[in-house]
Coordinates of N, CA and C in Angstrom, one line a residue:
M1 N -26.6 -111.7 2.8 CA -27.4 -111.2 4.0 C -26.4 -110.1 4.5
A2 N -25.2 -110.3 4.6 CA -24.1 -109.3 5.0 C -24.3 -108.0 4.3
E3 N -24.4 -108.4 2.8 CA -24.4 -107.3 1.9 C -25.6 -106.3 2.2
R4 N -26.7 -107.0 2.3 CA -28.0 -106.2 2.6 C -27.9 -105.3 4.0
Q5 N -27.3 -105.9 5.0 CA -27.1 -105.1 6.2 C -26.2 -104.0 6.0
I6 N -25.1 -104.2 5.2 CA -24.1 -103.1 5.0 C -24.9 -102.0 4.1
S7 N -25.6 -102.4 3.1 CA -26.3 -101.4 2.2 C -27.4 -100.7 3.1
A8 N -28.1 -101.3 4.0 CA -29.1 -100.6 4.8 C -28.6 -99.6 5.8
A9 N -27.3 -100.0 6.3 CA -26.6 -99.1 7.2 C -26.2 -97.9 6.4
M10 N -25.6 -98.0 5.3 CA -25.2 -96.9 4.5 C -26.5 -96.0 4.1
D11 N -27.6 -96.6 3.7 CA -28.8 -95.9 3.3 C -29.3 -94.8 4.7
F12 N -29.1 -95.6 5.7 CA -29.6 -94.9 7.1 C -28.7 -93.7 7.4
Q13 N -27.3 -94.0 7.3 CA -26.2 -92.8 7.4 C -26.4 -91.7 6.6
G14 N -26.8 -92.2 5.1 CA -26.8 -91.0 4.2 C -28.2 -90.3 4.5
G15 N -29.2 -90.9 5.0 CA -30.3 -90.1 5.1 C -30.3 -89.3 6.4
L16 N -29.5 -89.8 7.3 CA -29.3 -88.9 8.7 C -28.5 -87.7 8.3
T17 N -27.6 -87.9 7.4 CA -26.5 -86.7 7.0 C -27.5 -85.8 6.3
G18 N -28.2 -86.2 5.5 CA -29.0 -85.3 4.6 C -30.0 -84.3 5.6
R19 N -30.5 -85.2 6.5 CA -31.5 -84.4 7.4 C -30.7 -83.4 8.3
L20 N -29.5 -83.6 8.7 CA -28.8 -82.7 9.4 C -28.3 -81.6 8.6
K21 N -28.0 -81.8 7.2 CA -27.7 -80.7 6.5 C -28.7 -79.9 6.3
N22 N -29.9 -80.4 6.1 CA -31.2 -79.5 5.9 C -31.7 -78.9 7.0
R23 N -31.3 -79.1 8.3 CA -31.8 -78.8 9.5 C -31.7 -77.3 9.6
R24 N -32.7 -76.5 9.9 CA -32.7 -74.9 10.0 C -32.0 -74.7 11.3
P25 N -31.0 -73.6 11.3 CA -30.4 -73.3 12.7 C -31.6 -72.7 13.6
P26 N -31.2 -72.8 15.0 CA -32.2 -72.1 15.8 C -32.3 -70.6 15.6
C27 N -33.5 -70.3 15.9 CA -33.8 -68.6 15.8 C -33.1 -67.9 16.9
R28 N -32.1 -66.9 16.5 CA -31.4 -66.2 17.7 C -32.2 -64.8 17.9
A29 N -33.1 -64.4 17.0 CA -33.5 -63.1 16.9 C -34.0 -62.6 18.4
P30 N -34.7 -63.5 19.2 CA -35.1 -62.7 20.3 C -34.0 -62.5 21.3
Q31 N -33.0 -63.4 21.3 CA -31.7 -63.2 22.0 C -31.0 -61.9 21.4
M32 N -30.8 -61.8 20.3 CA -30.2 -60.6 19.7 C -31.0 -59.3 20.1
F33 N -32.2 -59.4 20.0 CA -33.1 -58.2 20.4 C -33.0 -57.8 21.7
F34 N -32.9 -58.7 22.8 CA -32.8 -58.3 24.2 C -31.4 -57.9 24.4
Q35 N -30.4 -58.3 23.7 CA -28.9 -58.0 23.9 C -28.8 -56.5 23.5
G36 N -29.4 -56.1 22.3 CA -29.5 -54.8 21.8 C -30.1 -53.9 22.7
I37 N -31.1 -54.2 23.3 CA -31.8 -53.4 24.4 C -30.9 -53.1 25.5
M38 N -30.3 -54.1 26.0 CA -29.4 -54.0 27.0 C -28.2 -53.1 26.8
K39 N -27.7 -53.5 25.5 CA -26.6 -52.5 25.1 C -27.0 -51.0 24.9
S40 N -28.0 -50.8 24.4 CA -28.6 -49.4 24.1 C -28.9 -48.8 25.6
N41 N -29.6 -49.5 26.5 CA -29.8 -48.9 27.8 C -28.6 -48.7 28.5
F42 N -27.4 -49.5 28.5 CA -26.2 -49.5 29.2 C -25.5 -47.9 28.6
F43 N -25.6 -47.8 27.4 CA -24.9 -46.6 26.8 C -25.7 -45.5 27.2
S44 N -27.0 -45.6 27.3 CA -27.8 -44.4 27.5 C -27.6 -44.0 29.1
I45 N -27.4 -44.9 29.9 CA -27.2 -44.7 31.3 C -25.7 -43.8 31.5
L46 N -24.9 -44.6 30.7 CA -23.6 -43.8 30.7 C -23.6 -42.4 30.2
L47 N -24.3 -42.1 29.2 CA -24.5 -40.9 28.7 C -25.2 -39.9 29.7
V48 N -26.2 -40.3 30.3 CA -26.9 -39.6 31.3 C -26.0 -39.2 32.6
I49 N -25.1 -40.2 32.9 CA -24.2 -39.9 34.0 C -23.2 -38.8 33.7
F50 N -22.6 -39.0 32.5 CA -21.6 -38.0 32.0 C -22.1 -36.6 31.8
L51 N -23.3 -36.6 31.3 CA -24.0 -35.2 31.1 C -24.2 -34.5 32.5
C52 N -24.7 -35.4 33.4 CA -25.0 -35.0 34.7 C -23.7 -34.5 35.6
T53 N -22.7 -35.2 35.4 CA -21.3 -34.8 35.9 C -20.8 -33.6 35.2
L54 N -21.1 -33.4 34.0 CA -20.6 -32.1 33.4 C -21.2 -31.0 33.6
I55 N -22.5 -31.1 33.7 CA -23.3 -29.9 34.2 C -23.8 -30.1 35.6
G56 N -23.0 -30.5 36.5 CA -23.4 -30.7 37.9 C -23.8 -29.4 38.4
G57 N -23.1 -28.3 38.0 CA -23.4 -26.9 38.6 C -24.8 -26.4 38.3
C58 N -25.6 -27.1 37.3 CA -26.8 -26.6 37.1 C -27.8 -26.6 38.0
G59 N -27.5 -27.4 39.1 CA -28.5 -27.5 40.1 C -29.3 -28.8 40.2
L60 N -29.3 -29.6 39.1 CA -29.9 -30.9 38.9 C -29.5 -31.8 40.1
F61 N -28.0 -32.2 40.2 CA -27.4 -32.9 41.1 C -26.5 -32.0 42.0
G62 N -26.1 -30.9 41.4 CA -25.1 -30.0 42.1 C -25.7 -29.4 43.3
K63 N -24.7 -28.9 44.2 CA -25.1 -28.0 45.3 C -25.4 -26.8 44.9
K64 N -26.6 -26.2 45.5 CA -27.1 -24.9 45.2 C -26.3 -24.0 45.8
P65 N -26.2 -22.8 45.3 CA -25.5 -21.7 46.0 C -26.0 -21.4 47.5
E66 N -25.2 -21.3 48.4 CA -25.7 -21.0 49.7 C -26.3 -19.5 49.9
K67 N -25.9 -18.8 49.1 CA -26.3 -17.3 49.5 C -26.9 -16.8 48.1
T68 N -27.6 -15.8 48.2 CA -28.2 -15.0 47.0 C -27.1 -14.0 46.5
A69 N -27.3 -13.4 45.4 CA -26.5 -12.4 44.8 C -26.5 -11.2 45.7
P70 N -27.6 -10.6 46.0 CA -27.6 -9.5 47.0 C -26.9 -9.7 48.3
E71 N -27.0 -10.9 48.8 CA -26.4 -11.3 50.0 C -24.9 -11.2 50.0
L72 N -24.4 -11.9 48.7 CA -22.8 -12.0 48.6 C -22.4 -10.5 48.3
L73 N -23.1 -9.7 47.7 CA -22.8 -8.3 47.4 C -22.6 -7.5 48.6
F74 N -23.6 -7.6 49.5 CA -23.6 -7.0 50.8 C -22.5 -7.5 51.7
E75 N -22.3 -8.8 51.7 CA -21.0 -9.5 52.6 C -19.8 -8.8 52.0
G76 N -19.5 -8.8 50.7 CA -18.4 -8.3 50.2 C -18.1 -6.7 50.4
R77 N -19.1 -6.1 50.2 CA -18.9 -4.5 50.7 C -18.6 -4.4 52.1
D78 N -19.2 -5.1 52.9 CA -19.0 -5.0 54.4 C -17.5 -5.5 54.7
A79 N -17.0 -6.5 54.1 CA -15.8 -7.0 54.3 C -14.8 -5.9 53.7
F80 N -15.0 -5.3 52.6 CA -14.2 -4.4 51.9 C -14.2 -3.1 53.0
E81 N -15.2 -2.6 53.3 CA -15.2 -1.3 54.3 C -14.4 -1.6 55.5
N82 N -14.3 -2.9 56.0 CA -13.7 -3.3 57.2 C -12.3 -3.6 57.0
E83 N -11.9 -3.5 55.8 CA -10.4 -3.7 55.3 C -10.1 -5.2 55.5
K84 N -11.1 -6.0 55.3 CA -10.9 -7.6 55.2 C -10.8 -7.9 53.7
Y85 N -9.9 -7.4 53.0 CA -9.9 -7.5 51.5 C -9.9 -8.9 51.0
R86 N -9.3 -9.9 51.6 CA -9.4 -11.1 51.1 C -10.8 -11.8 51.3
R87 N -11.4 -11.5 52.3 CA -12.8 -12.2 52.4 C -13.7 -11.4 51.5
A88 N -13.5 -10.1 51.2 CA -14.3 -9.4 50.2 C -14.2 -9.9 48.8
L89 N -12.9 -10.2 48.5 CA -12.5 -10.7 47.1 C -13.3 -12.0 46.9
E90 N -13.1 -12.9 48.2 CA -13.8 -14.1 47.9 C -15.5 -14.1 47.7
S91 N -16.0 -13.1 48.4 CA -17.5 -12.9 48.3 C -17.8 -12.5 46.9
F92 N -17.1 -11.4 46.5 CA -17.3 -10.9 44.9 C -17.0 -12.0 43.9
Q93 N -16.2 -12.9 44.2 CA -15.9 -13.9 43.1 C -16.9 -14.9 43.1
R94 N -17.4 -15.3 44.3 CA -18.4 -16.2 44.3 C -19.8 -15.6 43.7
L95 N -20.0 -14.3 43.9 CA -21.3 -13.7 43.3 C -21.0 -13.7 41.6
R96 N -19.9 -13.4 41.2 CA -19.7 -13.5 39.8 C -19.8 -14.9 39.2
D97 N -19.2 -15.8 39.9 CA -19.3 -17.3 39.4 C -20.6 -17.9 39.4
W98 N -21.1 -17.8 40.5 CA -22.6 -18.3 40.8 C -23.7 -17.5 40.0
Y99 N -23.7 -16.3 39.8 CA -24.6 -15.5 39.2 C -24.1 -14.7 38.1
P100 N -23.5 -15.2 37.0 CA -22.8 -14.4 36.0 C -23.8 -13.3 35.3
F101 N -25.0 -13.8 35.3 CA -26.1 -12.9 34.6 C -26.9 -12.0 35.5
S102 N -26.4 -12.0 36.8 CA -27.1 -11.1 37.8 C -26.8 -9.6 37.4
Q103 N -27.8 -8.8 38.0 CA -27.4 -7.3 37.8 C -26.4 -6.7 38.6
H104 N -26.0 -7.7 39.7 CA -24.8 -7.3 40.5 C -23.6 -7.7 40.0
A105 N -23.4 -8.6 38.8 CA -22.2 -9.2 38.5 C -21.3 -8.0 37.9
T106 N -21.8 -7.0 37.2 CA -20.8 -5.9 36.8 C -20.2 -5.2 38.0
E107 N -20.9 -4.9 39.0 CA -20.3 -4.3 40.3 C -19.4 -5.4 40.9
A108 N -19.7 -6.5 40.9 CA -18.7 -7.6 41.5 C -17.5 -7.6 40.7
T109 N -17.4 -7.4 39.5 CA -16.2 -7.5 38.7 C -15.3 -6.4 39.0
I110 N -15.6 -5.1 39.1 CA -14.8 -3.9 39.5 C -14.4 -4.1 41.0
R111 N -15.4 -4.6 41.7 CA -15.0 -4.9 43.2 C -14.0 -6.0 43.3
I112 N -13.9 -7.0 42.6 CA -12.9 -8.0 42.5 C -11.6 -7.2 42.2
A113 N -11.5 -6.4 41.1 CA -10.4 -5.6 40.9 C -9.9 -4.7 42.0
D114 N -10.8 -4.0 42.7 CA -10.5 -3.1 43.8 C -9.9 -4.0 45.0
S115 N -10.5 -5.1 45.2 CA -10.0 -6.0 46.2 C -8.4 -6.4 46.0
H116 N -8.1 -6.8 44.8 CA -6.8 -7.0 44.4 C -5.9 -6.0 44.6
Y117 N -6.4 -4.7 44.1 CA -5.4 -3.6 44.4 C -5.2 -3.3 45.7
A118 N -6.3 -3.4 46.5 CA -6.1 -3.2 48.0 C -5.2 -4.2 48.7
L119 N -5.0 -5.4 48.1 CA -4.2 -6.3 48.6 C -2.7 -6.3 47.9
K120 N -2.6 -5.1 47.1 CA -1.3 -4.9 46.4 C -1.0 -6.1 45.4
E121 N -2.0 -6.6 44.9 CA -1.9 -7.6 43.9 C -2.0 -6.9 42.5
Y122 N -1.2 -6.0 42.2 CA -1.3 -5.2 41.0 C -1.6 -5.8 39.7
A123 N -0.8 -6.9 39.5 CA -0.9 -7.6 38.3 C -2.3 -8.1 38.0
E124 N -2.8 -8.8 39.1 CA -4.3 -9.3 39.0 C -5.2 -8.3 38.9
A125 N -5.2 -7.2 39.7 CA -5.9 -6.1 39.5 C -6.0 -5.5 38.2
A126 N -4.9 -5.4 37.5 CA -4.8 -4.8 36.3 C -5.6 -5.6 35.2
V127 N -5.5 -6.8 35.4 CA -6.2 -7.7 34.4 C -7.7 -7.6 34.3
V128 N -8.3 -7.4 35.6 CA -9.6 -7.3 35.8 C -10.0 -6.0 35.6
Y129 N -9.4 -4.8 35.9 CA -9.8 -3.6 35.5 C -9.8 -3.4 33.9
A130 N -8.8 -4.0 33.3 CA -8.8 -3.9 31.7 C -10.1 -4.7 31.2
E131 N -10.4 -5.9 31.8 CA -11.5 -6.6 31.5 C -12.9 -5.7 31.6
F132 N -12.9 -5.1 32.8 CA -14.0 -4.3 32.9 C -14.2 -3.2 31.9
E133 N -13.1 -2.4 31.6 CA -13.1 -1.3 30.5 C -13.6 -2.1 29.3
R134 N -13.2 -3.1 29.0 CA -13.4 -4.0 27.7 C -15.1 -4.2 27.6
L135 N -15.4 -4.8 28.7 CA -16.8 -5.2 28.6 C -18.1 -4.2 28.8
H136 N -17.5 -3.2 29.7 CA -18.4 -1.9 30.0 C -17.8 -0.7 29.6
P137 N -17.6 -0.3 28.4 CA -17.1 0.9 28.0 C -17.9 2.1 28.4
N138 N -19.1 2.0 28.4 CA -20.1 3.1 28.8 C -20.5 3.2 30.2
N139 N -20.0 2.3 31.0 CA -20.5 2.1 32.4 C -19.9 3.5 33.2
E140 N -20.7 3.9 34.1 CA -20.3 5.2 34.9 C -19.0 4.8 35.7
E141 N -18.7 3.6 35.9 CA -17.5 3.2 36.7 C -16.2 3.2 35.9
T142 N -16.4 3.2 34.5 CA -15.3 2.9 33.8 C -14.1 4.0 33.7
P143 N -14.4 5.1 33.9 CA -13.3 6.1 34.0 C -12.4 5.8 35.3
R144 N -13.0 5.4 36.4 CA -12.3 5.0 37.5 C -11.6 3.8 37.3
A145 N -12.2 2.7 36.5 CA -11.4 1.5 36.3 C -10.1 1.7 35.4
V146 N -10.2 2.7 34.5 CA -9.1 3.0 33.8 C -8.1 3.8 34.5
F147 N -8.4 4.8 35.5 CA -7.6 5.3 36.4 C -6.8 4.4 37.2
Q148 N -7.6 3.4 37.6 CA -7.1 2.4 38.6 C -6.2 1.4 37.8
L149 N -6.5 1.3 36.6 CA -5.5 0.4 35.7 C -4.2 1.1 35.4
A150 N -4.2 2.4 35.3 CA -3.0 3.1 35.3 C -2.3 3.2 36.6
M151 N -3.1 3.2 37.6 CA -2.3 3.2 39.0 C -1.7 1.8 39.3
C152 N -2.2 0.7 38.7 CA -1.6 -0.5 38.9 C -0.1 -0.6 38.3
H153 N 0.1 0.1 37.3 CA 1.4 0.2 36.7 C 2.1 1.2 37.4
F154 N 1.4 2.4 37.9 CA 2.2 3.5 38.6 C 2.8 3.0 40.0
E155 N 2.0 2.1 40.5 CA 2.5 1.7 41.9 C 3.7 0.5 41.8
R156 N 3.9 0.1 40.5 CA 5.1 -0.9 40.3 C 6.3 -0.1 39.5
M157 N 6.1 1.3 39.4 CA 7.2 2.0 38.9 C 8.5 2.0 39.8
D158 N 9.7 1.7 39.1 CA 10.9 1.4 39.9 C 11.7 2.9 39.8
S159 N 12.9 2.6 40.5 CA 13.8 3.7 40.6 C 14.4 4.1 39.2
I160 N 14.9 5.4 39.0 CA 15.3 5.8 37.8 C 16.4 5.0 37.0
D161 N 17.1 4.3 38.0 CA 18.3 3.4 37.4 C 17.7 2.0 37.1
R162 N 16.4 1.7 37.0 CA 16.0 0.5 36.7 C 15.0 0.5 35.6
D163 N 14.4 -0.5 35.0 CA 13.7 -0.6 34.1 C 12.4 0.2 34.0
Q164 N 12.0 1.1 33.1 CA 11.0 2.1 33.1 C 9.7 1.7 32.4
T165 N 9.5 0.4 32.2 CA 8.4 -0.1 31.4 C 7.0 0.3 32.2
A166 N 7.0 0.2 33.6 CA 5.9 0.4 34.3 C 5.5 1.9 34.2
A167 N 6.5 2.8 34.1 CA 6.2 4.3 34.1 C 5.7 4.5 32.6
R168 N 6.2 3.9 31.6 CA 5.7 4.1 30.3 C 4.3 3.7 30.2
N169 N 4.0 2.6 30.7 CA 2.6 2.0 30.7 C 1.7 2.9 31.4
A170 N 2.1 3.3 32.6 CA 1.0 4.2 33.4 C 1.1 5.6 32.7
L171 N 2.0 6.1 32.2 CA 1.9 7.4 31.5 C 1.0 7.2 30.3
Y172 N 1.0 6.2 29.4 CA 0.1 5.9 28.2 C -1.3 5.9 28.8
I173 N -1.5 5.2 29.8 CA -3.0 4.9 30.1 C -3.6 6.3 30.6
F174 N -2.8 6.9 31.5 CA -3.2 8.1 32.1 C -3.6 9.0 30.9
L175 N -2.7 9.2 29.9 CA -3.0 10.1 28.8 C -4.2 9.6 28.1
R176 N -4.4 8.3 27.8 CA -5.6 7.9 27.1 C -6.9 8.1 28.0
L177 N -6.8 8.2 29.3 CA -7.9 8.5 30.1 C -8.2 9.9 30.0
Q178 N -7.3 10.8 29.9 CA -7.5 12.2 29.7 C -8.3 12.4 28.3
E179 N -7.9 11.7 27.4 CA -8.4 11.9 26.0 C -9.9 11.2 25.9
D180 N -10.0 9.9 26.3 CA -11.3 9.3 26.2 C -12.3 9.8 27.2
Y181 N -12.0 10.2 28.3 CA -12.9 10.6 29.5 C -12.5 12.1 29.9
A182 N -12.4 13.0 28.9 CA -12.0 14.2 29.4 C -12.8 14.9 30.5
N183 N -14.0 14.7 30.5 CA -15.1 15.3 31.4 C -15.1 14.5 32.8
S184 N -14.4 13.5 33.0 CA -14.4 12.8 34.2 C -13.5 13.4 35.1
P185 N -13.9 13.3 36.5 CA -12.9 14.0 37.6 C -11.6 13.2 37.7
Y186 N -11.8 12.0 37.1 CA -10.4 11.0 37.2 C -9.4 11.7 36.0
A187 N -9.8 12.3 35.0 CA -9.2 12.9 34.1 C -8.2 14.0 34.7
A188 N -8.8 14.8 35.6 CA -8.0 15.7 36.3 C -7.0 15.2 37.4
K189 N -7.4 14.1 38.0 CA -6.6 13.4 38.7 C -5.4 12.8 38.3
A190 N -5.6 12.6 36.9 CA -4.5 11.9 36.1 C -3.3 12.9 36.0
G191 N -3.7 14.1 35.9 CA -2.7 15.1 35.7 C -1.5 15.1 36.4
E192 N -1.6 15.1 37.8 CA -0.4 15.1 38.7 C 0.5 13.7 38.4
K193 N -0.4 12.7 38.3 CA 0.2 11.5 37.8 C 1.2 11.4 36.7
I194 N 0.7 12.1 35.7 CA 1.4 12.1 34.4 C 2.6 12.9 34.6
Q195 N 2.5 13.9 35.3 CA 3.9 14.7 35.6 C 4.9 13.9 36.3
H196 N 4.4 13.0 37.3 CA 5.2 12.2 38.0 C 5.9 11.1 37.1
C197 N 5.2 10.7 36.2 CA 5.7 9.7 35.2 C 6.7 10.2 34.3
R198 N 6.5 11.5 33.8 CA 7.4 12.1 33.0 C 8.8 12.4 33.6
E199 N 8.5 12.9 34.9 CA 9.8 13.1 35.6 C 10.5 11.8 35.9
S200 N 9.9 10.7 36.1 CA 10.5 9.5 36.3 C 11.4 9.0 34.9
L201 N 10.6 9.1 33.8 CA 11.3 8.8 32.6 C 12.5 10.0 32.2
A202 N 12.3 11.0 32.5 CA 13.4 12.1 32.3 C 14.5 11.8 33.3
G203 N 14.3 11.4 34.5 CA 15.3 11.0 35.4 C 16.1 9.8 35.0
A204 N 15.4 8.8 34.4 CA 16.1 7.7 33.8 C 17.0 8.0 32.6
E205 N 16.6 9.1 31.8 CA 17.5 9.5 30.7 C 18.7 10.2 31.2
L206 N 18.5 11.1 32.2 CA 19.6 11.8 32.8 C 20.6 11.0 33.5
S207 N 20.0 9.8 34.0 CA 20.9 8.9 34.8 C 21.9 8.3 33.8
V208 N 21.4 7.9 32.7 CA 22.2 7.2 31.6 C 23.1 8.2 30.9
A209 N 22.8 9.4 30.7 CA 23.7 10.4 30.1 C 24.7 10.8 31.2
S210 N 24.4 10.9 32.4 CA 25.5 11.2 33.4 C 26.3 10.0 33.5
Y211 N 26.0 8.7 33.3 CA 27.0 7.6 33.3 C 27.9 7.8 32.1
Y212 N 27.4 8.1 31.0 CA 28.0 8.3 29.6 C 29.1 9.3 30.0
F213 N 28.7 10.5 30.6 CA 29.7 11.6 30.9 C 30.8 11.1 31.7
R214 N 30.4 10.4 32.7 CA 31.5 9.9 33.7 C 32.5 9.0 32.9
T215 N 32.0 8.3 32.1 CA 33.0 7.3 31.3 C 33.5 8.0 30.0
K216 N 33.4 9.3 29.8 CA 33.8 10.1 28.6 C 33.2 9.6 27.4
A217 N 32.2 9.0 27.5 CA 31.5 8.7 26.2 C 30.5 9.9 25.7
F218 N 31.3 10.9 25.4 CA 30.5 12.2 25.2 C 29.5 12.2 24.1
T219 N 29.7 11.6 23.0 CA 28.7 11.4 21.9 C 27.6 10.7 22.4
A220 N 27.6 9.8 23.0 CA 26.4 8.9 23.6 C 25.6 9.8 24.6
A221 N 26.4 10.5 25.5 CA 25.7 11.3 26.5 C 25.1 12.6 25.8
K222 N 25.5 13.1 25.0 CA 25.0 14.2 24.2 C 23.6 13.7 23.6
A223 N 23.5 12.5 23.0 CA 22.4 12.1 22.4 C 21.3 11.8 23.3
R224 N 21.8 11.3 24.6 CA 20.8 10.9 25.6 C 20.2 12.3 26.1
L225 N 21.1 13.3 26.3 CA 20.6 14.5 26.7 C 19.6 15.3 25.8
K226 N 20.0 15.2 24.5 CA 19.0 15.7 23.6 C 17.7 15.1 23.7
T227 N 17.6 13.8 23.7 CA 16.4 13.1 23.9 C 15.6 13.6 25.0
L228 N 16.3 13.8 26.2 CA 15.7 14.2 27.3 C 15.1 15.6 27.3
I229 N 15.8 16.6 26.6 CA 15.4 18.0 26.7 C 14.2 18.1 25.7
N230 N 14.2 17.1 24.6 CA 13.2 17.4 23.5 C 11.8 16.7 24.0
A231 N 12.0 15.5 24.8 CA 10.9 14.8 25.1 C 10.2 15.2 26.4
Y232 N 11.1 15.8 27.3 CA 10.5 16.2 28.7 C 11.1 17.7 29.0
P233 N 10.7 18.6 28.2 CA 11.4 20.0 28.4 C 11.0 20.6 29.7
E234 N 9.8 20.4 30.2 CA 9.3 21.0 31.4 C 9.8 20.5 32.6
T235 N 10.5 19.3 32.6 CA 10.9 18.8 33.9 C 12.1 19.3 34.5
P236 N 12.4 19.1 35.9 CA 13.5 19.7 36.4 C 14.8 18.9 35.8
Q237 N 14.6 17.7 35.5 CA 15.6 16.9 34.9 C 16.3 17.4 33.6
A238 N 15.3 18.1 33.0 CA 15.6 18.6 31.7 C 16.5 19.8 31.8
E239 N 16.4 20.6 32.8 CA 17.2 21.8 33.2 C 18.6 21.2 33.5
E240 N 18.6 20.2 34.2 CA 20.0 19.6 34.6 C 20.7 19.0 33.5
G241 N 19.8 18.6 32.5 CA 20.2 18.1 31.2 C 21.0 19.1 30.4
R242 N 20.4 20.2 30.4 CA 20.8 21.4 29.7 C 22.2 21.9 30.3
L243 N 22.3 21.8 31.6 CA 23.6 22.3 32.2 C 24.7 21.2 31.8
L244 N 24.5 20.0 31.9 CA 25.2 18.9 31.4 C 25.8 19.0 30.2
L245 N 24.8 19.3 29.2 CA 25.0 19.3 27.9 C 26.1 20.6 27.6
K246 N 25.9 21.7 28.2 CA 26.8 22.7 28.1 C 28.1 22.4 28.6
K247 N 28.2 21.6 29.7 CA 29.5 21.2 30.3 C 30.2 20.3 29.3
I248 N 29.6 19.4 28.6 CA 30.1 18.5 27.6 C 30.7 19.3 26.5
S249 N 29.9 20.3 26.1 CA 30.5 21.2 24.9 C 31.8 21.8 25.4
Q250 N 31.8 22.4 26.7 CA 33.0 23.0 27.0 C 34.2 22.0 27.1
V251 N 34.0 20.9 27.6 CA 35.2 19.8 27.6 C 35.5 19.5 26.3
L252 N 34.6 19.4 25.3 CA 35.0 19.0 23.9 C 35.8 20.3 23.3
E253 N 35.4 21.5 23.5 CA 36.0 22.5 23.1 C 37.4 22.7 23.6
K254 N 37.6 22.3 24.9 CA 39.0 22.5 25.6 C 39.8 21.3 24.9
A255 N 39.3 20.2 24.7 CA 40.1 19.1 24.2 C 40.5 19.4 22.8
E256 N 39.7 20.1 22.0 CA 40.2 20.5 20.5 C 41.4 21.5 20.5
K257 N 41.3 22.4 21.5 CA 42.3 23.4 21.7 C 43.7 22.8 22.1
E258 N 43.6 21.7 22.9 CA 44.9 21.1 23.3 C 45.3 20.2 22.2

């Protein structure tokens, strides 16, 4: 009797184990489907938020410009004429930033440079004048932009005993202006500035030559004086250089006789 009970129990356990093994897992397809939709929507929302943040200035969510391009141009002109150059600069910059494809953007660019120049911010002005020439080589304002670019260097010229890089840059641009825009009134205006630059550079050569003369470095002095006379022959400094060169020759002749 006991053996039959044990055998029956084993048969029941075996059958139960078989049914459990053969049982199909619950279907998770609906759950996975809805999770996929949620994930997809979540990333789509993130993408939309990112794009809206990136192009916020396009006007969809960004703040619209408070003034039109003509209004900003008029405001900038008025401020400039009243010598409120910082305010003018801000108006012209807003115009170019907000309306880069406006018909007024070109004028705004050179007006930005003019405002920097009026504020004596010559380095900043030079960058914008050069940009204007590069972008608008045939514009009627381009000769003036080139002249003003040269003036940015001209205004930073130092004394003859200091670095002459600004004088060289100004001279080069003034000469280029005369060559590229020979019929412009600004080419004529460049003439007197060119002479001033040449005299500054000649003065620097004479200053160095005089120093060499005082320290009795006569060979070096003669080399500088010859450079001065050959490069800037029409300047008053060249005439002084000729006199000093003659004096050096006399000193050397006297030394040889002794």
